[in-house]
Coordinates of C-alpha atoms in Angstrom, one line a residue:
E1 CA 55.4 17.5 12.4
A2 CA 52.1 17.7 14.3
G3 CA 52.9 14.4 15.9
D4 CA 49.6 12.5 15.2
A5 CA 47.5 11.9 12.0
A6 CA 44.4 13.7 13.3
S7 CA 46.3 16.9 14.0
S8 CA 48.1 16.7 10.7
A9 CA 44.8 16.1 8.9
R10 CA 43.3 19.2 10.5
L11 CA 46.3 21.4 9.6
Y12 CA 46.3 20.2 6.1
L13 CA 42.6 20.8 5.8
R14 CA 43.0 24.3 7.1
A15 CA 45.8 24.9 4.6
A16 CA 43.6 23.5 1.8
L17 CA 40.7 25.7 2.7
L18 CA 42.9 28.8 2.7
S19 CA 44.4 27.8 -0.6
P20 CA 41.8 25.7 -2.5
E21 CA 44.1 25.3 -5.5
D22 CA 46.7 23.5 -3.3
V23 CA 46.1 19.9 -4.5
Q24 CA 48.9 18.5 -2.3
A25 CA 47.2 20.0 0.8
W26 CA 43.9 18.3 -0.1
Q27 CA 45.7 15.0 -0.8
E28 CA 47.5 15.1 2.5
A29 CA 44.3 16.0 4.4
D30 CA 42.6 13.1 2.8
A31 CA 45.4 10.7 3.5
Q32 CA 46.0 11.7 7.1
A33 CA 42.2 11.6 7.9
S34 CA 42.2 8.0 6.6
V35 CA 45.1 7.1 8.9
A36 CA 43.6 8.9 12.0
G37 CA 40.6 6.6 12.3
D38 CA 38.5 9.5 13.5
A39 CA 35.0 9.2 11.9
A40 CA 34.0 12.8 12.6
L41 CA 37.3 14.1 11.1
R42 CA 37.0 11.7 8.2
L43 CA 33.5 13.1 7.3
E44 CA 34.7 16.7 7.8
V45 CA 37.4 16.2 5.2
D46 CA 35.1 14.2 3.0
A47 CA 32.5 16.9 3.0
A48 CA 35.1 19.6 2.2
L49 CA 36.5 17.6 -0.7
E50 CA 33.0 16.8 -2.1
E51 CA 31.8 20.4 -1.8
R52 CA 34.4 21.1 -4.4
A53 CA 33.9 17.8 -6.3
L54 CA 37.6 17.2 -6.2
E55 CA 39.1 14.0 -7.6
V56 CA 41.3 13.4 -4.6
G57 CA 41.8 10.0 -3.1
D58 CA 39.1 7.4 -3.6
R59 CA 36.1 9.6 -4.5
D60 CA 33.8 6.6 -5.0
A61 CA 34.4 5.5 -1.4
R62 CA 34.1 9.1 -0.2
L63 CA 30.6 9.5 -1.8
L64 CA 29.4 6.3 -0.3
R65 CA 30.7 7.3 3.1
L66 CA 28.9 10.6 2.9
A67 CA 25.7 9.0 1.8
E68 CA 25.9 6.5 4.7
S69 CA 26.6 9.3 7.2
S70 CA 23.6 11.2 5.8
F71 CA 21.5 8.1 6.1
A72 CA 22.6 7.6 9.7
A73 CA 21.5 11.2 10.4
A74 CA 18.2 10.8 8.6
D75 CA 19.3 13.5 6.2
V76 CA 17.2 12.7 3.1
V77 CA 18.7 15.6 1.1
G78 CA 22.2 14.5 1.8
V79 CA 21.5 10.8 0.9
G80 CA 19.9 11.9 -2.3
L81 CA 22.8 14.2 -3.2
Y82 CA 25.6 11.8 -2.5
A83 CA 23.9 8.7 -3.7
G84 CA 23.0 10.4 -6.9
R85 CA 26.6 11.5 -7.5
S86 CA 27.8 8.1 -6.7
L87 CA 25.4 6.4 -9.2
E88 CA 26.7 8.8 -11.9
R89 CA 30.2 7.2 -11.5
S90 CA 29.3 3.6 -12.3
P91 CA 30.0 2.0 -8.8
G92 CA 30.8 -1.6 -8.3
A93 CA 28.3 -4.4 -7.5
A94 CA 28.3 -4.2 -3.7
E95 CA 28.1 -0.4 -3.8
S96 CA 25.3 -0.5 -6.4
W97 CA 23.2 -2.7 -4.2
R98 CA 23.7 -0.4 -1.2
L99 CA 23.0 2.7 -3.2
L100 CA 19.7 1.1 -4.3
E101 CA 18.7 0.7 -0.7
L102 CA 19.7 4.3 0.1
A103 CA 17.8 5.5 -2.9
D104 CA 14.7 3.7 -1.7
F105 CA 15.1 5.6 1.6
V106 CA 15.1 9.0 -0.3
D107 CA 11.7 8.1 -1.9
D108 CA 12.8 9.8 -5.2
A109 CA 11.5 8.1 -8.3
A110 CA 14.4 9.2 -10.6
L111 CA 17.0 8.1 -8.1
V112 CA 15.4 4.7 -7.5
R113 CA 15.2 4.3 -11.2
A114 CA 18.8 5.1 -11.7
A115 CA 19.8 2.7 -8.9
L116 CA 17.6 -0.1 -10.3
D117 CA 19.1 0.4 -13.8
R118 CA 22.5 0.1 -12.4
V119 CA 21.8 -3.1 -10.4
L120 CA 19.9 -4.7 -13.2
G121 CA 22.8 -4.0 -15.5
L122 CA 25.2 -6.0 -13.3
E123 CA 26.2 -9.4 -14.8
E124 CA 26.3 -11.0 -11.4
T125 CA 22.8 -9.8 -10.4
E126 CA 20.8 -12.7 -8.9
P127 CA 17.0 -12.8 -8.6
S128 CA 16.0 -11.7 -5.1
A129 CA 12.9 -10.8 -3.2
R130 CA 14.5 -7.5 -2.1
L131 CA 15.2 -6.4 -5.7
S132 CA 11.7 -7.4 -6.7
S133 CA 10.2 -5.4 -3.8
L134 CA 12.2 -2.4 -4.9
L135 CA 11.1 -2.7 -8.5
R136 CA 7.5 -2.8 -7.3
R137 CA 8.2 0.3 -5.2
S138 CA 9.7 2.1 -8.2
A139 CA 6.5 1.3 -10.1
L140 CA 4.5 2.9 -7.4
L141 CA 6.7 6.0 -7.5
A142 CA 6.4 6.2 -11.3
A143 CA 2.6 5.9 -11.3
D144 CA 2.3 9.0 -13.4
E145 CA 4.5 7.4 -16.1
P146 CA 2.7 4.2 -16.8
A147 CA 5.2 2.9 -19.4
A148 CA 8.1 3.2 -17.0
A149 CA 6.1 1.7 -14.1
A150 CA 5.1 -1.2 -16.4
A151 CA 8.7 -1.8 -17.2
D152 CA 9.6 -2.0 -13.5
L153 CA 6.7 -4.4 -12.8
R154 CA 7.8 -6.6 -15.7
A155 CA 11.3 -6.8 -14.3
A156 CA 9.8 -7.7 -10.9
L157 CA 7.6 -10.4 -12.5
E158 CA 10.6 -11.9 -14.3
L159 CA 12.4 -12.3 -11.0
G160 CA 9.5 -14.4 -9.8
H161 CA 8.8 -12.6 -6.6
S162 CA 5.4 -11.2 -7.2
D163 CA 1.7 -11.9 -6.9
V164 CA -1.5 -11.7 -8.9
S165 CA -2.1 -8.0 -8.1
D166 CA 1.3 -7.2 -9.6
E167 CA 0.3 -9.1 -12.8
D168 CA -3.0 -7.3 -13.1
R169 CA -1.4 -3.9 -12.5
Y170 CA 1.3 -4.6 -15.1
V171 CA -1.4 -5.1 -17.7
E172 CA -3.4 -2.1 -16.5
L173 CA -0.3 0.1 -16.8
L174 CA 0.3 -1.0 -20.4
L175 CA -3.3 -0.2 -21.3
A176 CA -3.0 3.2 -19.6
A177 CA 0.1 3.9 -21.7
G178 CA -1.9 3.1 -24.8
A179 CA 0.2 0.0 -25.5
E180 CA -2.5 -2.5 -26.4
E181 CA -0.3 -4.8 -28.4
E182 CA 2.1 -5.0 -25.5
A183 CA -0.8 -5.7 -23.1
C184 CA -2.0 -8.5 -25.4
S185 CA 1.5 -10.0 -25.4
A186 CA 1.7 -9.5 -21.6
L187 CA -1.5 -11.4 -21.0
A188 CA -0.3 -14.3 -23.2
W189 CA 3.1 -14.3 -21.4
L190 CA 1.5 -14.3 -18.0
A191 CA -0.9 -17.1 -19.0
E192 CA 1.9 -19.3 -20.2
R193 CA 3.9 -18.9 -17.0
S194 CA 0.9 -19.4 -14.7
E195 CA 0.7 -22.8 -13.0
V196 CA -2.9 -22.3 -11.9
S197 CA -5.5 -23.4 -14.4
A198 CA -8.2 -21.0 -13.3
R199 CA -5.8 -18.1 -13.4
R200 CA -4.5 -19.1 -16.8
A201 CA -8.1 -19.3 -18.1
E202 CA -8.8 -15.8 -16.7
L203 CA -5.8 -14.3 -18.3
L204 CA -6.6 -15.8 -21.7
T205 CA -10.2 -14.7 -21.5
R206 CA -8.9 -11.1 -21.1
W207 CA -6.4 -11.7 -23.9
R208 CA -9.1 -12.7 -26.2
A209 CA -11.4 -9.8 -25.2
L210 CA -8.7 -7.3 -26.2
G211 CA -9.1 -8.4 -29.8
V212 CA -5.6 -7.3 -30.7
A213 CA -3.2 -9.2 -32.8
A214 CA 0.2 -8.9 -31.2
P215 CA 3.5 -9.9 -32.9
G216 CA 5.0 -13.1 -31.7
V217 CA 1.7 -14.3 -30.1
E218 CA 0.7 -17.7 -31.6
E219 CA -3.1 -17.7 -31.4
R220 CA -3.6 -21.4 -31.9
R221 CA -1.1 -22.4 -29.2
L222 CA -2.8 -20.0 -26.7
L223 CA -6.2 -21.3 -27.6
E224 CA -5.0 -24.9 -26.9
L225 CA -3.6 -23.7 -23.6
W226 CA -6.9 -22.1 -22.7
R227 CA -8.8 -25.3 -23.7
G228 CA -6.6 -27.3 -21.4
A229 CA -7.0 -24.8 -18.6
D230 CA -10.8 -24.7 -18.7
A231 CA -12.9 -27.8 -19.4
E232 CA -16.0 -25.7 -20.0
A233 CA -14.7 -22.8 -22.0
Y234 CA -16.6 -22.3 -25.3
E235 CA -14.5 -19.6 -27.0
P236 CA -11.2 -21.6 -27.4
R237 CA -12.9 -24.7 -28.6
W238 CA -15.1 -22.9 -31.1
S239 CA -12.3 -20.8 -32.4
L240 CA -10.0 -23.8 -32.8
A241 CA -12.7 -25.7 -34.6
Q242 CA -13.2 -22.9 -37.1
Q243 CA -9.4 -22.7 -37.6
H244 CA -9.2 -26.4 -38.3
L245 CA -12.1 -26.3 -40.7
D246 CA -10.6 -23.3 -42.5
A247 CA -7.4 -25.4 -42.9
G248 CA -9.4 -28.4 -44.2
E249 CA -8.7 -30.4 -41.0
R250 CA -12.1 -31.9 -40.2
G251 CA -10.9 -34.6 -37.8
P252 CA -9.6 -32.2 -35.1
A253 CA -12.6 -29.9 -35.7
Q254 CA -14.9 -32.9 -35.1
E255 CA -13.2 -33.6 -31.8
L256 CA -13.6 -30.0 -30.6
L257 CA -17.2 -29.9 -31.7
E258 CA -17.9 -33.1 -29.7
E259 CA -16.4 -31.4 -26.6
L260 CA -18.7 -28.4 -27.2
S261 CA -21.7 -30.5 -27.7
A262 CA -21.3 -32.1 -24.3
L263 CA -21.3 -28.6 -22.6
T264 CA -24.3 -26.7 -21.4
L265 CA -24.4 -23.8 -23.8
E266 CA -26.6 -20.7 -23.8
G267 CA -28.8 -19.3 -26.5
D268 CA -28.3 -20.5 -30.1
R269 CA -24.9 -21.8 -29.4
Q270 CA -26.0 -25.4 -28.7
Q271 CA -28.0 -25.5 -31.9
E272 CA -25.1 -24.0 -33.9
V273 CA -22.6 -26.5 -32.4
D274 CA -24.8 -29.6 -33.0
R275 CA -25.6 -28.5 -36.5
L276 CA -21.9 -28.0 -37.4
L277 CA -21.0 -31.3 -35.6
G278 CA -23.6 -33.1 -37.7
E279 CA -22.3 -31.7 -41.0
V280 CA -18.6 -32.3 -40.1
S281 CA -19.1 -35.8 -38.7
Y282 CA -21.2 -36.8 -41.7
A283 CA -18.5 -35.6 -44.1
E284 CA -16.0 -37.6 -42.0
G285 CA -18.1 -40.7 -42.4
S286 CA -19.2 -40.8 -38.8
S287 CA -22.9 -41.3 -39.6
A288 CA -24.0 -42.4 -36.2
L289 CA -22.4 -39.3 -34.5
A290 CA -23.9 -37.1 -37.3
S291 CA -27.4 -38.7 -36.7
A292 CA -27.3 -38.1 -33.0
A293 CA -26.2 -34.4 -33.4
L294 CA -28.7 -33.7 -36.2
R295 CA -31.5 -35.4 -34.3
R296 CA -31.0 -32.9 -31.5
V297 CA -31.1 -30.0 -34.0
V298 CA -34.4 -31.2 -35.5
E299 CA -35.9 -31.8 -32.1
R300 CA -35.2 -28.2 -31.2
D301 CA -36.3 -26.8 -34.6
P302 CA -38.6 -29.1 -36.6
E303 CA -38.7 -26.4 -39.3
D304 CA -35.0 -26.7 -40.1
L305 CA -35.5 -28.6 -43.4
E306 CA -31.7 -28.7 -44.3
A307 CA -30.9 -30.3 -41.0
R308 CA -33.8 -32.8 -41.4
A309 CA -32.6 -33.7 -44.9
L310 CA -29.0 -34.3 -43.8
L311 CA -30.4 -36.3 -40.9
V312 CA -32.2 -38.6 -43.3
D313 CA -29.0 -39.1 -45.2
A314 CA -27.0 -39.8 -42.0
L315 CA -29.7 -42.3 -40.8
E316 CA -29.6 -44.2 -44.1
A317 CA -25.8 -44.2 -44.1
S318 CA -25.7 -45.5 -40.5
G319 CA -28.1 -48.4 -41.4
A320 CA -31.3 -47.0 -40.0
P321 CA -33.5 -46.7 -43.2
A322 CA -36.7 -47.2 -41.2
E323 CA -36.1 -44.2 -39.1
A324 CA -35.1 -42.2 -42.2
A325 CA -38.4 -43.3 -43.9
Q326 CA -40.3 -42.2 -40.8
L327 CA -38.7 -38.8 -41.0
L328 CA -39.7 -38.5 -44.6
E329 CA -43.3 -39.4 -43.7
E330 CA -43.3 -36.9 -40.8
A331 CA -42.2 -34.2 -43.3
G332 CA -45.6 -34.6 -44.8
G333 CA -44.5 -34.2 -48.4
E334 CA -42.3 -31.1 -47.8
A335 CA -39.4 -30.8 -50.2
L336 CA -36.2 -32.3 -48.7
V337 CA -32.9 -31.9 -50.5
F338 CA -30.7 -34.9 -50.0
G339 CA -26.9 -34.6 -49.9

C-alpha cells in the first residue's frame, strides 16, 4: 500500500527488524528492494539479512553484492567476510573467478587458497595468465608453509605461464619442506618440459647432485636427455657407459666412451676413459680403436704394464706386429701379461 517498491521495502525492513522471526517480512523486504532498483537500499537490506545469515532470497547473489560493495568502498574486512562466506557455499564458475580476484585484494593467504581451490576444481577452468599470476601470489603469501607454496607454484607451472625463477623457487620450496624425493622428481619433470638445452642440462645437473632415487624417475632416459642437451657433459655419458657395461651392452658403451675420449677432461678422467675405451673396443674386436686409446694411456703413464700388455695385443690384432715388437723391446724385458 506504500505506493512504490522502495517505500515498501523500507517498511518491510522496519517490520523485520522489529520482529526478526517474521520470515515473511524479510522475504518481502528482499523482494521489494530488488524491484526498487535503489542500490543503497538494496545493500541496506542485504546487510541486514546477512547480519543474521538468513536464507532468504538468493543468498549467493547477496553475498557477492556485499563483497563487491565492500570492494568498491576499499573495505578489506568486508570483502574478506563476504567473499569467505560465499566461497563456503560452492559458488558457480563466474562467481568463483570474481571471488578469486576479490580474495587477492584482501591479501589473506587462507582466503586466496580457498578461492584458488574452488577455481581449480571447476571442470571448465582454462589455463590463463591471470590464474597463474594468482597462484604465484598465493605461493608468496604461503611462504611460511613451503609445501603449500610449492603446490601453488606447481599448479602455476602446469598452466604454462611462468619463468625460470618460478621453477627454481618451486624446487627450493620442496627442499625446504624436506621433500627431497619430490624435489628430485620436480627437477626431472622441469628438465623434460624445458625446450632450452642449456636450461635442461642445468636442471639435470642439479637432479644428479641430489643423489636421491625418486619413484617414477627413469634414470637412463634422463641421462640420455642430458647427453643430448650438453655435448660436453661428462656425467651422463660416463654413467650411461657404466650402465650399458653392467648390462653386458658393450657396443653402446663403446660409443659413449668414444664421445668422452674426444672431450677435454680434467684430472685422471681422461686416463680412466681411454683405458676403459681400449678394453671395451678390444673386446668388441675394434683393434685399431683400442690401439689408439691404449697408446694414449701408455704415453701418459709408461709404467702402466697392464695397458702396455693390452696395447701389444691390440697392435698385433690390428696388423701392426712391428709396433707391437717395438713395445716389447721398449719394455726392456719387464714381464707383460698378454690377453
